[in-house]
Amino acid sequence: MKQHLMKRLILLAALAAGSAFAHHGWSEYQADKPLDLSGTIEQAGYEQPHGFVRLKTADNKTWLVVLAPPSRMESRGLPPDKLVPGQKASVHGYPHRSKGDELRAERITIEGKTTELR
């Protein structure tokens, strides 16, 4: 009986640790320092747990822009065919505390259409 209980506890602990690792916390982003970036999408991913674009700005810096989950982007009118290399985009979001080239996007504008991501 004790062995069965111990196996369950170990399994639950492993599952909890795995899900915590898979989803990063938003506290790593500086909500008090919003940024607005514009540039050209160099690469895009419409994948779980969050979509992303690599956005090259006018100063030749490439940002990793973390977007919403694909289901949210789709339901709010941002299909994957809008996130393509060469497309111009503007984003409003929050920079990462320790990664100087990462931004969590609150909204993205492509072809004059703004999509709220959060």
mmCIF file of C-alpha atoms in Angstrom:
data_model
loop_
_atom_site.group_PDB
_atom_site.id
_atom_site.type_symbol
_atom_site.label_atom_id
_atom_site.label_comp_id
_atom_site.label_asym_id
_atom_site.label_seq_id
_atom_site.Cartn_x
_atom_site.Cartn_y
_atom_site.Cartn_z
ATOM 1 C CA MET A 1 0.000 0.000 0.000
ATOM 2 C CA LYS A 2 2.759 2.470 0.924
ATOM 3 C CA GLN A 3 4.607 1.623 -2.262
ATOM 4 C CA HIS A 4 1.514 2.375 -4.387
ATOM 5 C CA LEU A 5 1.010 5.726 -2.627
ATOM 6 C CA MET A 6 4.671 6.628 -3.048
ATOM 7 C CA LYS A 7 4.534 5.867 -6.803
ATOM 8 C CA ARG A 8 1.493 8.122 -7.159
ATOM 9 C CA LEU A 9 3.189 10.983 -5.321
ATOM 10 C CA ILE A 10 6.294 10.681 -7.470
ATOM 11 C CA LEU A 11 4.184 10.658 -10.629
ATOM 12 C CA LEU A 12 2.226 13.741 -9.521
ATOM 13 C CA ALA A 13 5.422 15.597 -8.639
ATOM 14 C CA ALA A 14 6.928 14.765 -12.029
ATOM 15 C CA LEU A 15 3.814 15.958 -13.873
ATOM 16 C CA ALA A 16 3.710 19.216 -11.935
ATOM 17 C CA ALA A 17 7.391 19.894 -12.587
ATOM 18 C CA GLY A 18 6.974 19.130 -16.290
ATOM 19 C CA SER A 19 4.076 21.515 -16.791
ATOM 20 C CA ALA A 20 5.835 24.270 -14.853
ATOM 21 C CA PHE A 21 8.896 23.838 -17.055
ATOM 22 C CA ALA A 22 6.864 23.801 -20.280
ATOM 23 C CA HIS A 23 5.195 27.165 -19.655
ATOM 24 C CA HIS A 24 7.328 30.115 -18.671
ATOM 25 C CA GLY A 25 6.006 32.776 -16.335
ATOM 26 C CA TRP A 26 5.106 36.238 -17.567
ATOM 27 C CA SER A 27 6.883 37.759 -14.556
ATOM 28 C CA GLU A 28 10.106 37.525 -16.585
ATOM 29 C CA TYR A 29 8.852 40.416 -18.722
ATOM 30 C CA GLN A 30 8.953 44.087 -17.729
ATOM 31 C CA ALA A 31 5.335 45.235 -17.901
ATOM 32 C CA ASP A 32 6.404 48.666 -16.633
ATOM 33 C CA LYS A 33 8.622 49.230 -19.718
ATOM 34 C CA PRO A 34 6.424 48.768 -22.798
ATOM 35 C CA LEU A 35 8.061 48.855 -26.220
ATOM 36 C CA ASP A 36 6.722 49.440 -29.704
ATOM 37 C CA LEU A 37 8.697 47.739 -32.468
ATOM 38 C CA SER A 38 8.241 47.718 -36.227
ATOM 39 C CA GLY A 39 10.089 45.692 -38.780
ATOM 40 C CA THR A 40 10.107 42.728 -41.112
ATOM 41 C CA ILE A 41 9.292 39.170 -40.103
ATOM 42 C CA GLU A 42 12.333 36.985 -40.757
ATOM 43 C CA GLN A 43 10.899 33.779 -39.310
ATOM 44 C CA ALA A 44 7.582 32.757 -37.773
ATOM 45 C CA GLY A 45 6.160 29.849 -35.820
ATOM 46 C CA TYR A 46 2.485 29.149 -35.303
ATOM 47 C CA GLU A 47 2.998 26.503 -32.647
ATOM 48 C CA GLN A 48 2.284 25.527 -29.041
ATOM 49 C CA PRO A 49 2.555 26.767 -26.398
ATOM 50 C CA HIS A 50 3.018 30.193 -28.051
ATOM 51 C CA GLY A 51 3.534 31.412 -31.559
ATOM 52 C CA PHE A 52 6.508 33.618 -32.325
ATOM 53 C CA VAL A 53 8.095 35.849 -34.917
ATOM 54 C CA ARG A 54 11.661 36.932 -35.364
ATOM 55 C CA LEU A 55 11.278 40.608 -36.196
ATOM 56 C CA LYS A 56 14.144 42.561 -37.771
ATOM 57 C CA THR A 57 13.872 46.258 -36.929
ATOM 58 C CA ALA A 58 15.298 49.269 -38.802
ATOM 59 C CA ASP A 59 18.406 49.264 -36.574
ATOM 60 C CA ASN A 60 19.187 45.703 -37.801
ATOM 61 C CA LYS A 61 18.354 44.133 -34.450
ATOM 62 C CA THR A 62 16.372 40.902 -34.604
ATOM 63 C CA TRP A 63 13.879 40.377 -31.792
ATOM 64 C CA LEU A 64 12.238 37.139 -30.711
ATOM 65 C CA VAL A 65 8.623 38.230 -30.255
ATOM 66 C CA VAL A 66 6.550 35.778 -28.201
ATOM 67 C CA LEU A 67 2.935 35.737 -29.359
ATOM 68 C CA ALA A 68 -0.261 34.073 -28.080
ATOM 69 C CA PRO A 69 -1.165 30.390 -28.479
ATOM 70 C CA PRO A 70 -2.276 29.515 -32.029
ATOM 71 C CA SER A 71 -5.901 28.919 -31.009
ATOM 72 C CA ARG A 72 -6.166 32.444 -29.598
ATOM 73 C CA MET A 73 -4.491 34.017 -32.626
ATOM 74 C CA GLU A 74 -6.826 32.125 -34.965
ATOM 75 C CA SER A 75 -9.962 33.027 -32.995
ATOM 76 C CA ARG A 76 -8.964 36.706 -32.978
ATOM 77 C CA GLY A 77 -8.380 36.822 -36.711
ATOM 78 C CA LEU A 78 -4.651 36.230 -37.121
ATOM 79 C CA PRO A 79 -4.261 33.110 -39.284
ATOM 80 C CA PRO A 80 -0.856 31.522 -39.922
ATOM 81 C CA ASP A 81 -0.685 32.842 -43.491
ATOM 82 C CA LYS A 82 -0.264 36.394 -42.106
ATOM 83 C CA LEU A 83 2.898 35.449 -40.192
ATOM 84 C CA VAL A 84 5.291 34.927 -43.064
ATOM 85 C CA PRO A 85 8.878 35.978 -43.772
ATOM 86 C CA GLY A 86 9.027 39.312 -45.569
ATOM 87 C CA GLN A 87 5.774 40.594 -44.043
ATOM 88 C CA LYS A 88 5.934 43.979 -42.296
ATOM 89 C CA ALA A 89 4.667 43.989 -38.706
ATOM 90 C CA SER A 90 4.436 46.238 -35.663
ATOM 91 C CA VAL A 91 4.198 44.936 -32.113
ATOM 92 C CA HIS A 92 3.486 46.428 -28.714
ATOM 93 C CA GLY A 93 4.776 44.477 -25.757
ATOM 94 C CA TYR A 94 7.162 44.039 -22.878
ATOM 95 C CA PRO A 95 10.877 43.244 -22.958
ATOM 96 C CA HIS A 96 12.336 40.231 -21.167
ATOM 97 C CA ARG A 97 14.230 41.071 -17.988
ATOM 98 C CA SER A 98 17.419 39.214 -18.920
ATOM 99 C CA LYS A 99 17.172 38.462 -22.650
ATOM 100 C CA GLY A 100 17.852 41.725 -24.446
ATOM 101 C CA ASP A 101 16.332 40.553 -27.706
ATOM 102 C CA GLU A 102 13.029 39.069 -26.498
ATOM 103 C CA LEU A 103 9.629 40.727 -26.250
ATOM 104 C CA ARG A 104 6.242 39.400 -25.103
ATOM 105 C CA ALA A 105 3.688 40.897 -27.466
ATOM 106 C CA GLU A 106 0.392 42.307 -26.239
ATOM 107 C CA ARG A 107 -0.737 43.161 -29.756
ATOM 108 C CA ILE A 108 0.525 42.808 -33.296
ATOM 109 C CA THR A 109 -0.397 44.811 -36.374
ATOM 110 C CA ILE A 110 -0.070 43.340 -39.852
ATOM 111 C CA GLU A 111 -1.457 44.932 -43.016
ATOM 112 C CA GLY A 112 -3.232 47.589 -40.936
ATOM 113 C CA LYS A 113 -5.096 45.030 -38.804
ATOM 114 C CA THR A 114 -4.307 44.943 -35.067
ATOM 115 C CA THR A 115 -4.792 41.696 -33.168
ATOM 116 C CA GLU A 116 -4.976 41.739 -29.365
ATOM 117 C CA LEU A 117 -3.013 38.744 -28.083
ATOM 118 C CA ARG A 118 -3.606 38.714 -24.317
#
